[in-house]
Short mmCIF file of C-alpha atoms and ligand atoms in Angstrom, two decimals:
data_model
loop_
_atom_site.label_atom_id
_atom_site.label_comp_id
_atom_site.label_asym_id
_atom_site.label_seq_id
_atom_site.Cartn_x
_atom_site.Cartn_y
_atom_site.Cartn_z
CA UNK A 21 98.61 98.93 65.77
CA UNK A 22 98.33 99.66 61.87
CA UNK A 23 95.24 102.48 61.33
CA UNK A 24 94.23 101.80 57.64
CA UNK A 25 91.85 102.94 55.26
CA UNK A 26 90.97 100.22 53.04
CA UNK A 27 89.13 101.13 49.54
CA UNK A 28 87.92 98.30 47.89
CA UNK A 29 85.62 97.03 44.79
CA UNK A 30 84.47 94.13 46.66
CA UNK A 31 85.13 91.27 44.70
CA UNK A 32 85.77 88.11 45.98
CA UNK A 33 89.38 88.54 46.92
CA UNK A 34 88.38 92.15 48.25
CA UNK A 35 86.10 90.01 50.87
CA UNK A 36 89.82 87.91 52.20
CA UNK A 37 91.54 91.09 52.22
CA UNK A 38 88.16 92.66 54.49
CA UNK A 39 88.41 89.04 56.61
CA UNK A 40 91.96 89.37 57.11
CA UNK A 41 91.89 93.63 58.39
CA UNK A 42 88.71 92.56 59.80
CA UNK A 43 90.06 89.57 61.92
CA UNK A 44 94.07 90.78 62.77
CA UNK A 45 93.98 92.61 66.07
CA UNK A 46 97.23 94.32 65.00
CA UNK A 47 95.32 96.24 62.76
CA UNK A 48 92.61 98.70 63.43
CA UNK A 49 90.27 99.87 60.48
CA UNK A 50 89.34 103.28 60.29
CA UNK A 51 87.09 103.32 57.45
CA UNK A 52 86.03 101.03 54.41
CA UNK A 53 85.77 102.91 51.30
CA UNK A 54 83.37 101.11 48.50
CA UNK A 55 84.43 101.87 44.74
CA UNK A 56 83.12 100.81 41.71
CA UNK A 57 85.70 98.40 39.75
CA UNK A 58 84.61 94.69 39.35
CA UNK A 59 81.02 95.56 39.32
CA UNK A 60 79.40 99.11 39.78
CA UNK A 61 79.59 100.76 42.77
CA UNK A 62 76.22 100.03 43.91
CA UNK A 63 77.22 96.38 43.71
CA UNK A 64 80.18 96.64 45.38
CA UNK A 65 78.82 98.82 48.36
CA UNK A 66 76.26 96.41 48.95
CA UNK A 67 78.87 93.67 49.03
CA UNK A 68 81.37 95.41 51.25
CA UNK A 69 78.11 95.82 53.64
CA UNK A 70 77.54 92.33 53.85
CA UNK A 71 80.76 91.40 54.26
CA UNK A 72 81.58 94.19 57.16
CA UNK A 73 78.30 92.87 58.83
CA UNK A 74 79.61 89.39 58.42
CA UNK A 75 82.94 90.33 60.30
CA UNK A 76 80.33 91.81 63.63
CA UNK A 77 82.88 95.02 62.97
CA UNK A 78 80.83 98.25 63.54
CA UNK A 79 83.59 100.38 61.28
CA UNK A 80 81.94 102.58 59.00
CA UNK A 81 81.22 101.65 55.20
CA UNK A 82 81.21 104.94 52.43
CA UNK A 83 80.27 105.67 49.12
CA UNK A 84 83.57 106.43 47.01
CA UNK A 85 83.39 106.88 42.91
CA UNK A 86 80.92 105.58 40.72
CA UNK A 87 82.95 105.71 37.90
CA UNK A 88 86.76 106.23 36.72
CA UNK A 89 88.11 109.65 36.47
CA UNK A 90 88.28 109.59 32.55
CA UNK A 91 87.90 106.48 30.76
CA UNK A 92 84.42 104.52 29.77
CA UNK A 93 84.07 101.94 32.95
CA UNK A 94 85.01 98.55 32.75
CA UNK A 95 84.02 95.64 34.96
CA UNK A 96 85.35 92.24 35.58
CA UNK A 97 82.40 89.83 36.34
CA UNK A 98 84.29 87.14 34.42
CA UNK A 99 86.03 86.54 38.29
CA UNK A 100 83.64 87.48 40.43
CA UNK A 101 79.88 86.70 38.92
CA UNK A 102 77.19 88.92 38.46
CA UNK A 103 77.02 90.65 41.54
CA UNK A 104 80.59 90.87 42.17
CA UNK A 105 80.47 88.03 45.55
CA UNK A 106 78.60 85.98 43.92
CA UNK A 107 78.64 82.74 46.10
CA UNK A 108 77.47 83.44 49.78
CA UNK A 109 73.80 84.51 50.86
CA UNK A 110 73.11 87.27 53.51
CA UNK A 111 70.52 87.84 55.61
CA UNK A 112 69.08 91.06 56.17
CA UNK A 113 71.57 92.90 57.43
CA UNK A 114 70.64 94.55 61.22
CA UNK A 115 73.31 97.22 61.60
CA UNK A 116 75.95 98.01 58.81
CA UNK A 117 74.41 101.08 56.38
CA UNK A 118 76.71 103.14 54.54
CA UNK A 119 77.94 106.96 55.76
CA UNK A 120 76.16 110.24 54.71
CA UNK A 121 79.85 112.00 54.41
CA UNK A 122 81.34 110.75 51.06
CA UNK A 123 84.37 108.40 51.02
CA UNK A 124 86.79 110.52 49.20
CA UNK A 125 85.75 113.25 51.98
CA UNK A 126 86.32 110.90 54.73
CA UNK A 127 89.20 109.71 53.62
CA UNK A 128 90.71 113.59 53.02
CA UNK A 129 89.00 114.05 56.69
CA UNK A 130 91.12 111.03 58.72
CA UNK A 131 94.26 111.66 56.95
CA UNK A 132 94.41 115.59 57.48
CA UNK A 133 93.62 114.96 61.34
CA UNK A 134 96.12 112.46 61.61
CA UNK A 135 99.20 113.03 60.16
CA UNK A 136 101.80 109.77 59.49
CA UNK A 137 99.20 107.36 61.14
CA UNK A 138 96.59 106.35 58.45
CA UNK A 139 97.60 103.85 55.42
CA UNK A 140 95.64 103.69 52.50
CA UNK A 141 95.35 100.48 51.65
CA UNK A 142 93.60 100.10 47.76
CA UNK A 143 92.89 97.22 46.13
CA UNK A 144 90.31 98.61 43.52
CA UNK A 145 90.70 101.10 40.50
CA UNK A 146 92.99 104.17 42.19
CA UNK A 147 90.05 106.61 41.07
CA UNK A 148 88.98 107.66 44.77
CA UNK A 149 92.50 108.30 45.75
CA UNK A 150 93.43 109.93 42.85
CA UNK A 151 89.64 112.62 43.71
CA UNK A 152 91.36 112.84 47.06
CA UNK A 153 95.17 113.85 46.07
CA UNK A 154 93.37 115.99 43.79
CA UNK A 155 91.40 117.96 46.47
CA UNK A 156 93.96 117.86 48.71
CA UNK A 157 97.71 116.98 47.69
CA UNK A 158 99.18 116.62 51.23
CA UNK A 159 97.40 113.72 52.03
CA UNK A 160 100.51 112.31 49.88
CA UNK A 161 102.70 113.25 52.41
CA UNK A 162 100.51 113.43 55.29
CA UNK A 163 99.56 109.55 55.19
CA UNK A 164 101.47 106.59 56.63
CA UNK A 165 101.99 104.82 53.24
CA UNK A 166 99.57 104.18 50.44
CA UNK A 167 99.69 99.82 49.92
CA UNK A 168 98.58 99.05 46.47
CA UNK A 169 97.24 96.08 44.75
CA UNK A 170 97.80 96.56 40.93
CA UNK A 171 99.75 97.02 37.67
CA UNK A 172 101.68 94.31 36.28
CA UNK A 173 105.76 94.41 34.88
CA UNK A 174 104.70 91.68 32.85
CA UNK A 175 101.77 90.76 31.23
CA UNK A 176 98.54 91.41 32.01
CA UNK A 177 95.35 89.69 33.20
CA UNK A 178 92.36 92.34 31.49
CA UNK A 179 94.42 92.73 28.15
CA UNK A 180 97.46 91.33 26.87
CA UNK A 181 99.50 94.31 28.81
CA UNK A 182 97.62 95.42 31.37
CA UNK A 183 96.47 94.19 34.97
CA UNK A 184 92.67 95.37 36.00
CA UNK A 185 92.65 97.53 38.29
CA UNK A 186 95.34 100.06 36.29
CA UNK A 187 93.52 99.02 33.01
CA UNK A 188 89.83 99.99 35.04
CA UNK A 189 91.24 103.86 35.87
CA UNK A 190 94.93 104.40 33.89
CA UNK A 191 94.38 108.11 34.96
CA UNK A 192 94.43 108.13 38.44
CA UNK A 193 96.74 105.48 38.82
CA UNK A 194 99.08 108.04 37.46
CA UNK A 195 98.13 110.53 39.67
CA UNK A 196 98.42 108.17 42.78
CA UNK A 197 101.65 106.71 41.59
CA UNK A 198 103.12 110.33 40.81
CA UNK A 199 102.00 111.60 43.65
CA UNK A 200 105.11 111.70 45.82
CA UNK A 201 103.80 109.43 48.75
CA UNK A 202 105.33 106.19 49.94
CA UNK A 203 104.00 103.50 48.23
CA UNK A 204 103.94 99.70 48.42
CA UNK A 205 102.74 98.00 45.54
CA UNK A 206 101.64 94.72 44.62
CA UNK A 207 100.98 94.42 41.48
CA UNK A 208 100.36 90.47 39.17
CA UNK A 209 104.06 89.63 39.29
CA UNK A 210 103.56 89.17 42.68
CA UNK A 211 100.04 88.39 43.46
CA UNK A 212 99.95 85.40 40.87
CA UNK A 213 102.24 83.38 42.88
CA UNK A 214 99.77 83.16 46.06
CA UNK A 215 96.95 80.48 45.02
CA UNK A 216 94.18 78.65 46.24
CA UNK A 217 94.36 74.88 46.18
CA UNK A 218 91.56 72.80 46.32
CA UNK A 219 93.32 70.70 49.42
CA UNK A 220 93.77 74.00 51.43
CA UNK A 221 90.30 74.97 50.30
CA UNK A 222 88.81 71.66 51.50
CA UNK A 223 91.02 72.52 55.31
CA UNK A 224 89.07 75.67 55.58
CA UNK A 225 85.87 74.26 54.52
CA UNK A 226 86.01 71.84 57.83
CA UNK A 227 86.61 74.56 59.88
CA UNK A 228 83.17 76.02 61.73
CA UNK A 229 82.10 80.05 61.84
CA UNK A 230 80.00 81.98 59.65
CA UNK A 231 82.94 84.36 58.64
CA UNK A 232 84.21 81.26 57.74
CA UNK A 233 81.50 79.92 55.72
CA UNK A 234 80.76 83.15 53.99
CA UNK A 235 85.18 83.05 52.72
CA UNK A 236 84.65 79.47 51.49
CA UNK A 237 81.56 80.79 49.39
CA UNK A 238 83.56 82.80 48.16
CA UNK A 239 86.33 80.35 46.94
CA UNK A 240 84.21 77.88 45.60
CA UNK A 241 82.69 80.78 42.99
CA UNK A 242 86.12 82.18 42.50
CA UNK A 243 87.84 78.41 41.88
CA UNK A 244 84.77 77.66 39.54
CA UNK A 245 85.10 80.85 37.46
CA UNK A 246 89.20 80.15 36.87
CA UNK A 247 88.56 76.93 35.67
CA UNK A 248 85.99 77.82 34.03
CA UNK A 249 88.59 80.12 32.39
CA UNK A 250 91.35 77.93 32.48
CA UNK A 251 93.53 79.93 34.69
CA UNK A 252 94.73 77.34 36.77
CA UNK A 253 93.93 78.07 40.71
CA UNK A 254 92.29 81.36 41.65
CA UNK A 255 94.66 84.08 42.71
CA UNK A 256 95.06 85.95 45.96
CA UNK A 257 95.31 89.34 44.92
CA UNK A 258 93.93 91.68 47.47
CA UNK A 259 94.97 90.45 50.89
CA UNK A 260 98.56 90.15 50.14
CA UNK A 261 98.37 94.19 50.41
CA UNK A 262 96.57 93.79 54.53
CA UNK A 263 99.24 90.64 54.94
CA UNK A 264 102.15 93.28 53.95
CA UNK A 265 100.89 95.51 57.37
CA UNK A 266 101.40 92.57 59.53
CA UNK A 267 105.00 91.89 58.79
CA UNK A 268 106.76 93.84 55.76
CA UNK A 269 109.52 91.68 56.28
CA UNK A 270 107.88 88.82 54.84
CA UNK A 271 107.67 90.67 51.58
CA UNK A 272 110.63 91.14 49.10
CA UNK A 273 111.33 93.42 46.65
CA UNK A 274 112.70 96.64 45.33
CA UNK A 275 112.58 100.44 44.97
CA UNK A 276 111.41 102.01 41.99
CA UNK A 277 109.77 104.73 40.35
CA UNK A 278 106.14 103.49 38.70
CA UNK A 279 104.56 105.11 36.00
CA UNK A 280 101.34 104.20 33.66
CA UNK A 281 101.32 104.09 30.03
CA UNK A 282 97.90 106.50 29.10
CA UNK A 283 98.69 106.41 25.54
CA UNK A 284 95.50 104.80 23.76
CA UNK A 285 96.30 101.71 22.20
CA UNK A 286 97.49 97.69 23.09
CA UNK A 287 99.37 99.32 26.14
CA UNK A 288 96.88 101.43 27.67
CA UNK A 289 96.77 101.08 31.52
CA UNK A 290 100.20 98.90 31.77
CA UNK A 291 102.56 99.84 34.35
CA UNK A 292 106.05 100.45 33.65
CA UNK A 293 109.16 100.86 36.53
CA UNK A 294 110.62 104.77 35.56
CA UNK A 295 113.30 105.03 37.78
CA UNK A 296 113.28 108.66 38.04
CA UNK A 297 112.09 108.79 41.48
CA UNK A 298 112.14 105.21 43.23
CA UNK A 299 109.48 105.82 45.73
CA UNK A 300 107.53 102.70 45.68
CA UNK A 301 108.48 99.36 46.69
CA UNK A 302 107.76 97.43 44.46
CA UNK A 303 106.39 93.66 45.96
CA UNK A 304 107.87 90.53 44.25
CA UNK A 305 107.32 87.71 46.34
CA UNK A 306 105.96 86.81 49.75
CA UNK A 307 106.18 84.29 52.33
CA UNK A 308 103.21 82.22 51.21
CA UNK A 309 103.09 79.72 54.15
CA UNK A 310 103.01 82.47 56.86
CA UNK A 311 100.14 84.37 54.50
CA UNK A 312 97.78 81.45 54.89
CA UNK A 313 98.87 81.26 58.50
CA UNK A 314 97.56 84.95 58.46
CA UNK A 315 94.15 83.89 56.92
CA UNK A 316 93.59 80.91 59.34
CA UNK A 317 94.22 83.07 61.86
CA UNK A 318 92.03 85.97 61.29
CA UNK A 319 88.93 83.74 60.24
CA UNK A 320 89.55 81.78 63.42
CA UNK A 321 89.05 85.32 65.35
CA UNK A 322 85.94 86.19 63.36
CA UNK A 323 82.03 85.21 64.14
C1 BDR B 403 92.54 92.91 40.73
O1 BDR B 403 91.39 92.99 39.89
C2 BDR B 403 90.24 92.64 40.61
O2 BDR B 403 89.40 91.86 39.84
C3 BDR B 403 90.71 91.95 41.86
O3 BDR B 403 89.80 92.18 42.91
C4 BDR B 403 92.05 92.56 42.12
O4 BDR B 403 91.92 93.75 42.88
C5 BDR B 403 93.48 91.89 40.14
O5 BDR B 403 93.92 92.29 38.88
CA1 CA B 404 89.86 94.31 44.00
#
């Protein structure tokens, strides 16, 4: 059973990668961190919410940062709408409401009182683990692993050089990725090479369920805004990083040291492999069959 943390900046591929820790029974979620990143954070809390209510999970929903550690904020609507899930409607939700204790607090809290069991899964800006390592530096050591969606060894998908969620807080990425803990990372090189077609869309739009309903929502806004864009077929980011948990061995790649370039200027927020240390393993392709196996599978176990 993987125990994860999972800090998101839900985002349309934030809701598969909440579907697929929502709807695996080998994982167990301890707590679902809401950042801002794609949209503000009251967007995004709102959003991971709805989507935790969708799931029937009763796993409790906090408040993490409202804004990056140094920079101005950025947002990326251009993927995922106005409201960040643009797509699905929700009802009025009945049970989910977010925590009084603040994310970064509970996520300081689970880690300290369990030692080499948690993973911090993040797959928004790095700004609430970055407060966190801050507060308290163990929790580099005392988590599991930290899995990582972002950065990019080649170009970029915000500016020429850099990938969004690096480019959205360069500052604590570099405090995350210096941090000493075990990392995984998936960063664009990767993630670009899992897409959505509209056949497999179409499969999962005759299947039946309301978590299912609310994911193909979801794709049909996220399909429309990359063609809209002309980026071919929308890209699965996010879940690759809960996929990872199931079965690392369906991931290759190699050990590096990562580092961020916080130099203002065309390369601010890039990533860059600084193999000083090589404590993060670095993702470069996964099994992409077995992936949407994952994803069938964990809507299937879903309301
Ligand atoms: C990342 O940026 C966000 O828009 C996505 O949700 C993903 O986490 C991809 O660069
Ligand atoms: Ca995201």
């Amino acid at each position: 059973m993987q125990r994860i943390i999972l800090d998101v900046d839900t985002g349309l591929d934030d809701a598969v990668a909440l579907f697929l820790a929502a709807g695996l029974e080998e994982i167990k979620i301890e707590a679902v961190i809401a950042t801002a990143g794609n949209v503000g954070l009251d967007k995004t809390l709102e959003n991971t919410l709805n989507i935790m209510e969708t799931t029937g999970l009763d796993c409790p929903v906090y408040a993490g940062s409202a804004a990056p550690l140094v920079r101005v904020p950025v947002e990326a609507g251009d993927f995922h709408g106005e409201t960040g899930l643009d797509g699905p409607i929700f009802a009025t939700r009945l049970r989910q409401e977010v925590q009084a204790q603040s994310g970064i607090d509970a996520m300081i809290t689970l880690v300290t009182n369990n030692p080499q069991e948690i993973t911090i899964v993040s797959v928004g800006p790095l700004t609430d683990l970055a407060r966190a390592l801050q507060r308290e530096p163990a929790v580099a050591s005392l988590a599991k692993e930290f899995v990582i969606m972002g950065g990019s060894f080649s170009s970029g998908n915000v500016t020429p050089e850099a990938e969004f969620n690096t480019y959205a807080d360069p500052e604590a990425a570099k405090i995350v990725f210096s941090s000493g803990a075990k990392i995984a990372l998936f960063s664009l090189d990767c993630t670009r090479t899992v897409t959505l077609s509209a056949e497999r869309l179409e499969g999962f739009r005759a299947k039946s369920g309301r978590s299912n309903e609310v994911f193909v929502a979801c794709m049909d806004t996220y399909t429309a805004n990359y063609t809209k864009r002309r980026q071919g077929e929308p890209q699965m980011h996010d879940p690759l990083c809960v996929a990872y948990l199931i079965d690392p061995s369906k991931v290759s790649g190699a050990y590096h040291g990562v580092d961020v370039i916080l130099e203002e200027g065309p390369s601010y927020g890039k990533t860059i492999k600084r193999d000083t240390s090589k404590n993060t393993f670095v993702a470069e392709s996964i099994d992409i069959p077995w992936f949407w196996t994952l994803v069938e599978r964990a809507l299937a176990a879903l309301p």
